[in-house]
XYZ file of C-alpha atoms in Angstrom:
373
model
C 99.127 46.536 138.085
C 99.892 42.834 138.562
C 100.942 42.606 134.911
C 103.202 45.626 135.284
C 104.922 44.128 138.333
C 105.188 40.613 136.915
C 108.672 41.192 135.508
C 109.988 42.495 138.826
C 108.396 39.791 140.961
C 109.502 36.926 138.712
C 113.171 37.889 138.426
C 115.651 35.484 140.003
C 118.906 36.207 141.791
C 120.763 34.457 138.980
C 119.332 36.896 136.446
C 120.307 39.803 138.678
C 123.874 38.441 138.858
C 124.000 38.203 135.061
C 122.794 41.798 134.774
C 125.590 42.834 137.118
C 128.060 40.896 134.957
C 126.682 42.772 131.950
C 127.245 46.032 133.800
C 130.813 44.950 134.609
C 131.509 44.197 130.942
C 130.262 47.648 129.964
C 132.364 49.236 132.720
C 135.496 47.475 131.471
C 134.731 48.547 127.925
C 133.858 52.186 128.678
C 135.975 53.094 131.701
C 138.994 50.844 131.129
C 138.685 50.783 127.316
C 139.146 46.998 127.250
C 137.868 45.778 123.844
C 134.957 48.282 123.963
C 133.631 47.391 120.503
C 132.671 43.932 121.820
C 132.361 44.277 125.589
C 129.920 47.215 125.512
C 127.295 45.602 123.231
C 127.885 42.235 124.919
C 127.321 43.808 128.329
C 124.079 45.503 127.332
C 122.999 42.293 125.625
C 123.534 40.376 128.874
C 121.075 42.736 130.560
C 118.541 42.469 127.727
C 118.417 38.666 127.675
C 118.120 38.291 131.468
C 115.020 40.433 131.914
C 112.119 38.001 132.523
C 109.970 37.593 129.409
C 112.422 39.637 127.347
C 111.142 40.256 123.843
C 114.642 39.949 122.385
C 114.446 36.154 122.909
C 112.015 33.689 121.398
C 109.062 33.028 123.724
C 105.504 31.766 123.762
C 102.942 34.597 123.793
C 99.231 33.774 123.815
C 99.920 30.198 122.763
C 101.967 31.292 119.766
C 105.723 31.408 119.360
C 107.103 34.923 119.043
C 110.617 34.937 117.642
C 113.110 37.225 119.362
C 115.350 39.437 117.283
C 118.547 38.207 118.958
C 117.593 34.575 118.347
C 117.003 35.417 114.692
C 120.382 37.152 114.444
C 122.059 34.255 116.258
C 120.654 31.726 113.809
C 121.625 33.880 110.822
C 125.010 35.166 111.934
C 126.600 32.900 114.537
C 125.096 29.461 113.960
C 126.143 29.885 110.317
C 129.556 31.348 111.405
C 128.862 34.367 109.172
C 129.657 37.150 111.653
C 133.114 35.915 112.773
C 134.091 35.213 109.161
C 133.092 38.706 108.041
C 135.183 40.165 110.862
C 138.144 38.179 109.539
C 137.918 40.068 106.248
C 138.275 43.334 108.169
C 141.119 42.006 110.321
C 142.975 40.868 107.213
C 142.554 44.299 105.660
C 144.051 45.912 108.779
C 147.153 43.721 108.988
C 150.439 44.653 107.350
C 152.484 41.490 106.907
C 155.540 43.556 105.951
C 157.392 43.080 109.280
C 156.817 39.326 109.031
C 157.987 39.159 105.417
C 161.157 41.070 106.367
C 161.855 38.436 109.056
C 160.152 35.207 107.935
C 161.629 33.223 110.825
C 159.096 35.035 113.037
C 156.558 32.510 111.738
C 158.171 30.034 114.118
C 157.089 32.125 117.108
C 153.512 32.238 115.884
C 153.532 28.448 115.800
C 155.286 28.056 119.172
C 152.858 30.410 120.894
C 149.962 28.042 120.169
C 151.379 25.525 122.666
C 148.882 26.562 125.353
C 145.939 25.588 123.146
C 146.912 21.938 122.907
C 148.178 21.825 126.499
C 144.793 23.039 127.737
C 142.903 20.556 125.566
C 144.665 17.743 127.444
C 144.049 19.354 130.846
C 140.348 19.953 130.111
C 139.878 16.318 129.061
C 141.491 15.188 132.315
C 138.946 17.322 134.210
C 135.986 15.626 132.545
C 135.206 17.680 129.438
C 134.697 15.687 126.250
C 137.246 16.195 123.478
C 135.109 18.650 121.464
C 134.443 20.799 124.533
C 138.123 20.627 125.488
C 139.178 21.765 122.005
C 136.754 24.686 122.193
C 138.130 25.702 125.594
C 141.725 25.389 124.426
C 141.228 27.774 121.509
C 140.671 30.587 124.043
C 144.458 30.613 124.337
C 144.733 31.867 120.752
C 143.621 35.298 122.048
C 141.450 35.539 118.945
C 137.757 36.154 119.579
C 136.399 35.352 116.104
C 138.388 32.109 115.935
C 137.095 31.098 119.377
C 133.517 31.749 118.260
C 134.010 29.895 114.974
C 135.554 26.789 116.571
C 133.265 26.553 119.604
C 130.205 27.258 117.433
C 130.949 24.062 115.529
C 132.361 21.840 118.247
C 130.558 22.928 121.445
C 127.772 25.470 120.775
C 126.438 25.074 124.324
C 129.678 26.552 125.663
C 129.703 29.506 123.272
C 128.751 32.087 125.922
C 131.475 31.504 128.526
C 134.093 30.800 125.840
C 133.343 34.103 124.097
C 133.365 36.101 127.338
C 136.660 34.465 128.372
C 138.279 34.968 124.952
C 137.488 38.669 124.693
C 138.171 39.332 128.374
C 141.664 37.824 128.175
C 142.326 39.679 124.912
C 141.482 42.875 126.765
C 143.691 41.892 129.710
C 146.840 41.257 127.632
C 148.642 44.268 129.242
C 148.038 42.742 132.674
C 148.442 38.997 132.087
C 151.366 38.862 129.663
C 153.943 40.853 131.682
C 153.393 38.592 134.695
C 153.680 35.429 132.587
C 156.813 36.659 130.802
C 158.599 37.752 133.970
C 157.898 34.367 135.537
C 160.092 32.601 132.941
C 162.731 35.244 132.055
C 165.519 37.062 133.827
C 166.121 40.794 133.751
C 169.220 40.188 131.639
C 167.196 38.250 129.068
C 164.585 40.991 128.888
C 167.363 43.505 128.195
C 168.676 41.681 125.108
C 168.924 44.103 122.208
C 168.144 43.091 118.656
C 169.502 45.010 115.681
C 166.779 45.768 113.183
C 167.534 46.371 109.520
C 164.601 47.642 107.537
C 164.290 45.898 104.191
C 161.847 46.710 101.442
C 159.268 44.067 100.618
C 158.113 44.202 97.027
C 154.473 44.692 96.189
C 154.494 41.397 94.296
C 155.593 39.504 97.406
C 152.880 41.180 99.490
C 150.261 40.166 96.922
C 151.504 36.594 96.575
C 151.831 36.045 100.346
C 148.098 35.822 101.213
C 147.493 33.627 98.177
C 150.333 31.288 99.142
C 149.223 31.072 102.777
C 145.696 30.208 101.670
C 146.929 27.391 99.428
C 149.350 25.966 102.014
C 146.772 26.115 104.812
C 144.243 24.504 102.500
C 146.465 21.475 101.993
C 147.420 21.232 105.690
C 143.919 21.726 107.098
C 141.246 22.200 104.399
C 138.566 22.776 107.009
C 140.457 25.927 108.081
C 139.871 27.614 104.705
C 136.851 29.655 105.848
C 139.066 31.183 108.560
C 142.318 31.497 106.616
C 140.654 32.312 103.308
C 138.592 35.214 104.622
C 141.558 36.592 106.581
C 143.815 36.450 103.545
C 141.118 37.832 101.260
C 140.960 40.911 103.476
C 144.740 41.244 103.273
C 144.630 40.862 99.488
C 142.177 43.762 99.353
C 144.756 45.824 101.222
C 147.822 44.854 99.221
C 146.607 44.479 95.628
C 146.565 48.274 95.152
C 143.403 48.473 93.036
C 140.759 47.901 95.730
C 141.575 50.617 98.255
C 137.917 51.594 98.565
C 136.932 48.021 99.414
C 139.875 47.713 101.809
C 138.807 50.838 103.693
C 135.214 49.612 103.825
C 136.356 46.263 105.221
C 138.502 47.953 107.890
C 135.818 50.406 108.947
C 132.184 49.965 107.941
C 132.207 46.159 107.728
C 134.081 45.574 111.001
C 132.044 48.209 112.859
C 128.657 46.892 111.758
C 129.479 43.231 112.307
C 131.074 43.987 115.709
C 127.819 45.605 116.852
C 125.753 42.647 115.679
C 128.208 40.072 117.029
C 128.457 41.673 120.468
C 124.692 41.908 120.895
C 123.911 38.520 119.372
C 126.419 36.504 121.405
C 124.527 37.584 124.526
C 121.914 34.940 123.641
C 124.325 32.540 125.361
C 124.602 34.735 128.469
C 121.221 33.736 129.872
C 121.560 32.984 133.597
C 120.304 29.405 133.319
C 123.060 28.572 130.816
C 125.906 30.711 132.155
C 125.915 30.526 135.947
C 127.332 27.120 136.818
C 130.554 25.457 137.923
C 131.328 24.502 134.335
C 131.496 28.182 133.359
C 134.004 28.915 136.124
C 136.130 25.980 134.946
C 136.023 27.231 131.353
C 137.158 30.710 132.395
C 139.948 29.202 134.537
C 141.152 26.867 131.784
C 140.981 29.748 129.302
C 143.411 31.655 131.495
C 145.687 28.591 131.613
C 145.631 28.393 127.803
C 146.407 32.082 127.438
C 149.278 32.029 129.933
C 150.777 28.827 128.512
C 150.631 30.258 124.974
C 152.708 33.228 126.110
C 155.123 31.039 128.082
C 155.409 28.568 125.200
C 156.573 31.339 122.859
C 159.104 32.636 125.389
C 160.555 29.189 126.099
C 160.879 28.496 122.371
C 162.895 31.712 121.946
C 165.138 30.675 124.855
C 165.634 27.295 123.199
C 166.722 28.966 119.949
C 169.170 31.143 121.879
C 171.085 28.014 122.890
C 172.129 27.631 119.242
C 172.411 31.261 118.089
C 175.259 33.719 118.332
C 172.923 36.686 117.906
C 170.499 36.239 120.751
C 166.764 36.781 120.479
C 164.995 38.753 123.172
C 162.784 35.916 124.490
C 159.898 38.293 125.111
C 159.434 38.329 121.334
C 158.134 34.771 121.606
C 155.173 35.881 123.714
C 154.055 38.203 120.907
C 153.281 35.091 118.861
C 149.725 35.068 120.224
C 146.979 36.549 118.087
C 146.148 39.666 120.129
C 147.272 42.095 117.428
C 148.647 44.733 117.869
C 148.250 44.895 121.644
C 150.714 42.126 122.451
C 153.553 43.632 120.386
C 153.033 46.966 122.133
C 153.189 45.268 125.532
C 156.485 43.602 124.589
C 158.004 46.897 123.442
C 156.903 48.628 126.640
C 158.452 45.875 128.753
C 161.680 46.157 126.747
C 161.929 49.911 127.295
C 161.093 49.488 130.987
C 164.190 47.297 131.311
C 166.327 49.341 128.905
C 165.081 52.707 127.572
C 167.249 52.295 124.441
C 165.940 48.842 123.552
C 163.747 48.801 120.449
C 162.203 45.426 119.593
C 158.828 46.568 118.271
C 159.254 45.496 114.645
C 160.337 42.001 115.650
C 157.396 41.822 118.058
C 155.005 42.977 115.327
C 156.365 40.291 113.011
C 155.747 37.611 115.629
C 152.331 39.100 116.406
C 151.046 38.973 112.822
C 152.432 35.450 112.462
C 150.352 34.593 115.529
C 147.254 35.781 113.690
C 147.966 33.255 110.941
C 148.948 30.501 113.375
C 145.815 30.923 115.486
C 143.429 30.422 112.563
C 145.460 27.436 111.356
C 145.365 26.002 114.897
C 141.605 26.506 114.945
C 141.346 24.722 111.609
C 143.464 21.845 112.895
C 141.199 21.422 115.924
C 138.181 21.348 113.635
C 139.809 18.822 111.307
C 140.775 16.589 114.254
C 137.558 16.681 116.242
C 134.595 17.846 114.119
């Protein structure tokens, strides 16, 4: 009987709190449908790893080390960066760069909307984090979970848990956070600016050459970013080349689904109460929000700057779509535009900025790695 009750009697209040956090993550994923493919397995994983003596973690049993399945998966899939890179293949296969290729100047918004990353790196250093930790915290602003895992896994593996939770939580909260940030720096008149869209055909050759060109350019700018950029662009090449449709569909569906399950469960290794519940975690989550908000504001302010020199004005909300939360951010921008003016259609411009943000975020991650690894 004593053995049966040992787990209950040895549990700490910190572990109970982490189980409740796991339950909250599952609630947000199931009830609110916020990033359910990651939050649901991550939430259950948080419960699994915080049960005293949990067999999913490595422990000493009878004087011998018994390896836990989640520790094995962590070593194989996250310590090696394999899982986030495989997800990038699927993301690349899902993305249509057509709207960006029709309006190449949208690349500028993807670059501008990474401002919050570097702003937060400076702020985090001022608050006592070392430069590698600060860079890992700043990348939360990219609104790109796999990139956050990849960068923090190399620069600050001890912070992987709170950084991952913050990154995916803020990705899920784009419809709540971005409207508030955008309205804080725009007027109603600016949000009502209409943009005339002219659909132009993009040749198949251009769509095939684009991922190859981006890979080469990114390789020369930040060679260390090639795992991120290369896998993303490989997935897109599968989509666009026209002869690998079966592989493209597998990347978009089976590959992403399987790896998302493994990633969500495995990342919970870093959600153990002793590692997660501390003041540092609260600071990381707070600074992650700063990075995310400043990324959105940076894109908006850049669009307003361009409007000072343009006759045909840009709806500054487009700039906020330059973050990597694809396609959620572009949908939020279109909804805000129609709320202000039911006849305003800016979706294709927002999509162009949004896919450029996907490229810019992985390049930004590569730059951080090249600077600080």
